[in-house]
Tab-separated table of C-alpha atoms in Angstrom:
chain	number	residue	atom	x	y	z
D	243	UNK	CA	115.375	91.541	108.114
D	244	UNK	CA	117.859	94.235	107.197
D	245	UNK	CA	116.652	97.821	106.754
D	246	UNK	CA	118.256	100.935	105.343
D	247	UNK	CA	117.215	104.539	105.991
D	248	UNK	CA	115.549	106.337	103.125
D	249	UNK	CA	115.838	110.073	102.582
D	250	UNK	CA	113.921	111.458	105.534
D	251	UNK	CA	110.963	113.790	105.158
D	252	UNK	CA	110.444	117.081	106.974
D	253	UNK	CA	107.560	118.125	109.199
D	254	UNK	CA	106.031	121.607	109.455
D	255	UNK	CA	108.741	122.502	111.986
D	256	UNK	CA	111.432	120.836	109.837
D	257	UNK	CA	111.798	117.871	112.177
D	258	UNK	CA	112.881	114.674	110.439
D	259	UNK	CA	110.305	112.048	109.497
D	260	UNK	CA	112.266	108.819	109.565
D	261	UNK	CA	111.592	106.104	107.001
D	262	UNK	CA	113.295	102.762	106.510
D	263	UNK	CA	113.261	100.291	103.614
D	264	UNK	CA	113.985	96.596	103.797
D	265	UNK	CA	116.968	95.205	101.933
D	266	UNK	CA	114.489	93.317	99.753
D	267	UNK	CA	112.834	95.261	96.940
D	268	UNK	CA	109.702	94.497	94.961
D	269	UNK	CA	106.992	95.898	92.740
D	270	UNK	CA	104.869	96.547	95.854
D	271	UNK	CA	105.581	97.019	99.552
D	272	UNK	CA	104.153	96.310	102.980
D	273	UNK	CA	103.975	99.528	105.024
D	274	UNK	CA	104.193	99.837	108.806
D	275	UNK	CA	103.105	103.300	109.921
D	276	UNK	CA	102.936	104.946	113.336
D	277	UNK	CA	102.448	108.328	114.940
D	278	UNK	CA	99.913	109.842	112.552
D	279	UNK	CA	98.378	111.334	115.689
D	280	UNK	CA	101.127	112.578	117.973
D	281	UNK	CA	99.272	111.912	121.206
D	282	UNK	CA	98.726	108.217	120.461
D	283	UNK	CA	101.844	106.931	122.190
D	284	UNK	CA	100.490	103.414	122.570
D	285	UNK	CA	100.476	102.781	118.825
D	286	UNK	CA	103.930	104.344	118.447
D	287	UNK	CA	105.305	102.080	121.175
D	288	UNK	CA	103.803	98.902	119.721
D	289	UNK	CA	105.218	99.674	116.274
D	290	UNK	CA	108.628	100.430	117.803
D	291	UNK	CA	108.687	97.042	119.541
D	292	UNK	CA	107.514	95.258	116.395
D	293	UNK	CA	110.105	96.983	114.219
D	294	UNK	CA	112.939	96.164	116.629
D	295	UNK	CA	111.891	92.519	116.577
D	296	UNK	CA	111.674	92.426	112.771
D	297	UNK	CA	115.178	93.872	112.502
D	298	UNK	CA	116.613	91.425	115.023
D	299	UNK	CA	115.106	88.207	113.635
D	300	UNK	CA	117.061	87.208	110.545
D	301	UNK	CA	115.023	84.025	110.091
D	302	UNK	CA	111.959	85.976	108.940
D	303	UNK	CA	110.794	85.762	105.326
D	304	UNK	CA	112.360	88.482	103.230
D	305	UNK	CA	109.599	90.783	102.023
D	306	UNK	CA	109.641	94.323	100.623
D	307	UNK	CA	108.744	96.592	103.539
D	308	UNK	CA	108.733	100.291	104.414
D	309	UNK	CA	108.522	101.479	108.032
D	310	UNK	CA	107.695	105.033	109.140
D	311	UNK	CA	107.861	104.994	112.960
D	312	UNK	CA	106.386	108.484	113.536
D	313	UNK	CA	104.698	110.364	110.688
D	314	UNK	CA	103.845	113.377	112.852
D	315	UNK	CA	107.023	114.185	114.848
D	316	UNK	CA	105.856	117.697	115.751
D	317	UNK	CA	102.639	116.372	117.244
D	318	UNK	CA	104.503	113.563	118.999
D	319	UNK	CA	106.886	116.008	120.669
D	320	UNK	CA	103.976	118.227	121.707
D	321	UNK	CA	101.696	115.395	122.786
D	322	UNK	CA	99.149	116.631	120.263
D	323	UNK	CA	96.844	114.766	117.893
D	324	UNK	CA	97.371	117.343	115.151
D	325	UNK	CA	100.496	118.639	113.446
D	326	UNK	CA	101.959	122.129	113.914
D	327	UNK	CA	99.375	123.582	111.509
D	328	UNK	CA	96.678	122.134	113.820
D	329	UNK	CA	95.686	119.729	111.023
D	330	UNK	CA	94.578	116.151	111.577
D	331	UNK	CA	96.769	114.270	109.117
D	332	UNK	CA	94.197	111.482	108.923
D	333	UNK	CA	91.616	113.882	107.458
D	334	UNK	CA	93.968	115.565	104.972
D	335	UNK	CA	94.403	112.953	102.219
D	336	UNK	CA	93.030	113.719	98.726
D	337	UNK	CA	90.132	111.265	98.808
D	338	UNK	CA	86.889	111.389	96.867
D	339	UNK	CA	85.101	112.223	100.109
D	340	UNK	CA	87.541	114.880	101.397
D	341	UNK	CA	85.716	117.816	102.936
D	342	UNK	CA	86.864	121.203	104.277
D	343	UNK	CA	84.316	120.815	107.070
D	344	UNK	CA	85.332	119.239	110.382
D	345	UNK	CA	82.892	117.327	112.575
D	346	UNK	CA	84.977	118.446	115.560
D	347	UNK	CA	87.930	120.812	115.879
D	348	UNK	CA	90.353	117.940	116.427
D	349	UNK	CA	89.446	116.587	112.969
D	350	UNK	CA	90.594	119.770	111.170
D	351	UNK	CA	91.197	118.617	107.555
D	352	UNK	CA	93.386	121.585	106.610
D	353	UNK	CA	92.838	124.349	104.064
D	354	UNK	CA	92.856	121.868	101.198
D	355	UNK	CA	93.486	118.182	100.621
D	356	UNK	CA	97.152	117.213	100.882
D	357	UNK	CA	98.173	120.591	102.271
D	358	UNK	CA	100.532	119.101	104.880
D	359	UNK	CA	104.223	118.247	104.346
D	360	UNK	CA	103.973	115.049	106.398
D	361	UNK	CA	101.336	113.591	104.085
D	362	UNK	CA	103.133	114.854	100.991
D	363	UNK	CA	106.179	112.913	102.134
D	364	UNK	CA	104.177	109.738	102.707
D	365	UNK	CA	102.546	109.933	99.276
D	366	UNK	CA	105.952	110.534	97.710
D	367	UNK	CA	106.997	107.205	99.250
D	368	UNK	CA	103.794	105.523	98.063
D	369	UNK	CA	104.423	106.692	94.509
D	370	UNK	CA	108.017	105.454	94.529
D	371	UNK	CA	107.355	102.270	96.517
D	372	UNK	CA	103.701	101.345	95.824
D	373	UNK	CA	101.823	99.892	98.798
D	374	UNK	CA	100.362	96.390	98.725
D	375	UNK	CA	99.088	96.771	102.288
D	376	UNK	CA	99.372	99.394	105.032
D	377	UNK	CA	99.325	98.547	108.737
D	378	UNK	CA	98.731	101.841	110.543
D	379	UNK	CA	99.040	101.947	114.337
D	380	UNK	CA	96.769	104.208	116.378
D	381	UNK	CA	95.370	104.392	119.921
D	382	UNK	CA	91.717	104.560	120.912
D	383	UNK	CA	90.118	101.311	122.002
D	384	UNK	CA	90.934	97.702	121.041
D	385	UNK	CA	89.806	97.653	117.419
D	386	UNK	CA	90.893	96.461	113.969
D	387	UNK	CA	89.386	98.708	111.293
D	388	UNK	CA	89.946	97.318	107.813
D	389	UNK	CA	89.506	99.207	104.535
D	390	UNK	CA	90.093	97.684	101.127
D	391	UNK	CA	91.301	94.128	100.683
D	392	UNK	CA	92.527	93.183	104.164
D	393	UNK	CA	89.608	91.673	106.087
D	394	UNK	CA	91.578	88.421	106.161
D	395	UNK	CA	94.434	90.112	108.010
D	396	UNK	CA	92.038	91.761	110.464
D	397	UNK	CA	90.390	88.427	111.224
D	398	UNK	CA	93.798	86.750	111.584
D	399	UNK	CA	94.962	89.313	114.155
D	400	UNK	CA	91.615	89.190	115.949
D	401	UNK	CA	92.002	85.448	116.403
D	402	UNK	CA	95.016	86.205	118.617
D	403	UNK	CA	94.135	89.404	120.486
D	404	UNK	CA	90.314	89.237	120.425
D	405	UNK	CA	90.070	92.813	119.134
D	406	UNK	CA	86.876	93.460	117.185
D	407	UNK	CA	87.421	93.555	113.409
D	408	UNK	CA	85.167	96.094	111.668
D	409	UNK	CA	84.960	97.741	108.219
D	410	UNK	CA	83.581	100.961	109.717
D	411	UNK	CA	84.202	102.737	113.033
D	412	UNK	CA	80.714	104.209	113.217
D	413	UNK	CA	81.218	107.751	111.959
D	414	UNK	CA	82.515	109.416	108.761
D	415	UNK	CA	86.274	109.799	108.262
D	416	UNK	CA	86.633	111.911	105.107
D	417	UNK	CA	90.197	112.375	103.920
D	418	UNK	CA	91.482	109.365	105.864
D	419	UNK	CA	94.312	107.050	104.894
D	420	UNK	CA	91.824	104.180	104.987
D	421	UNK	CA	89.856	105.842	102.203
D	422	UNK	CA	92.825	107.121	100.214
D	423	UNK	CA	95.003	104.021	99.802
D	424	UNK	CA	92.249	101.703	98.500
D	425	UNK	CA	91.096	104.425	96.074
D	426	UNK	CA	94.503	105.435	94.735
D	427	UNK	CA	96.589	102.268	95.021
D	428	UNK	CA	93.979	99.492	95.236
D	429	UNK	CA	95.579	98.305	98.471
D	430	UNK	CA	94.187	97.573	101.914
D	431	UNK	CA	94.674	99.610	105.075
D	432	UNK	CA	94.314	98.118	108.525
D	433	UNK	CA	94.009	100.714	111.265
D	434	UNK	CA	95.246	98.908	114.361
D	435	UNK	CA	93.714	100.709	117.344
D	436	UNK	CA	95.582	99.958	120.560
D	437	UNK	CA	93.904	100.385	123.943
D	438	UNK	CA	94.773	103.491	125.940
D	439	UNK	CA	97.099	103.539	128.900
D	440	UNK	CA	95.447	103.392	132.286
D	441	UNK	CA	96.290	102.550	135.891
D	442	UNK	CA	96.180	98.838	135.115
D	443	UNK	CA	97.634	98.829	131.586
D	444	UNK	CA	101.193	99.884	130.718
D	445	UNK	CA	102.852	100.290	127.339
D	446	UNK	CA	104.637	97.010	127.938
D	447	UNK	CA	101.304	95.324	128.698
D	448	UNK	CA	99.826	96.599	125.425
D	449	UNK	CA	102.771	95.220	123.473
D	450	UNK	CA	102.630	91.897	125.277
D	451	UNK	CA	98.933	91.437	124.498
D	452	UNK	CA	99.651	92.029	120.806
D	453	UNK	CA	103.100	90.630	120.118
D	454	UNK	CA	101.923	87.096	119.313
D	455	UNK	CA	99.374	88.420	116.826
D	456	UNK	CA	101.793	90.756	115.083
D	457	UNK	CA	104.735	88.378	115.020
D	458	UNK	CA	102.517	85.616	113.659
D	459	UNK	CA	101.287	87.948	110.925
D	460	UNK	CA	104.831	88.767	109.824
D	461	UNK	CA	105.681	85.055	109.727
D	462	UNK	CA	102.489	84.076	107.872
D	463	UNK	CA	101.791	83.954	104.142
D	464	UNK	CA	99.142	86.671	104.333
D	465	UNK	CA	101.491	89.560	103.584
D	466	UNK	CA	103.085	87.685	100.678
D	467	UNK	CA	99.604	87.155	99.219
D	468	UNK	CA	99.028	90.910	99.261
D	469	UNK	CA	102.358	91.467	97.528
D	470	UNK	CA	101.493	88.921	94.844
D	471	UNK	CA	97.945	90.148	94.242
């Protein structure tokens, strides 16, 4: 697939938030998103490898797609979960369940919903290029957390990598992307949780255990079904 850079966003520290659009346009788009939490390098790496493959394989089906490799560049440079306002971007979306209270300090939702420039940029993209499905890469433990209409995609990926597919991670996530996108755009969000690096698992290993699943998803009809829904 061929991609073109969109007008980049700006982080709190005015670092560029890169975004790329496929040559193919449509009424709705598939989103690939990484780096919401700057310290989750595993998810960033897996998305980078996937995106490079998508760009290099010109036999893939042409679908409308937007890729944001790192939403939180300030946090990524600092090795920090939060952005430079110490806000967890995945608790800052204007959802029905948004709350100013944080269960832990690292989940700081910000002074108000949608206070952060990184999320404002993402929603600006959503409004211009409406999402049909969002695949958001994170790092925690092998897990596929689906919200909205995407259980089929979670189960498809799980059939390759044996990650558990769940509709709930076991604790509240007010202001999360997984709550926001189904509410606002009636689209599914799959939070793809990669395992963490350890002495026996490298970034390359994490990609290799997931590349068949992700490549097969891109080649399948599942994404087209979301676009046509």
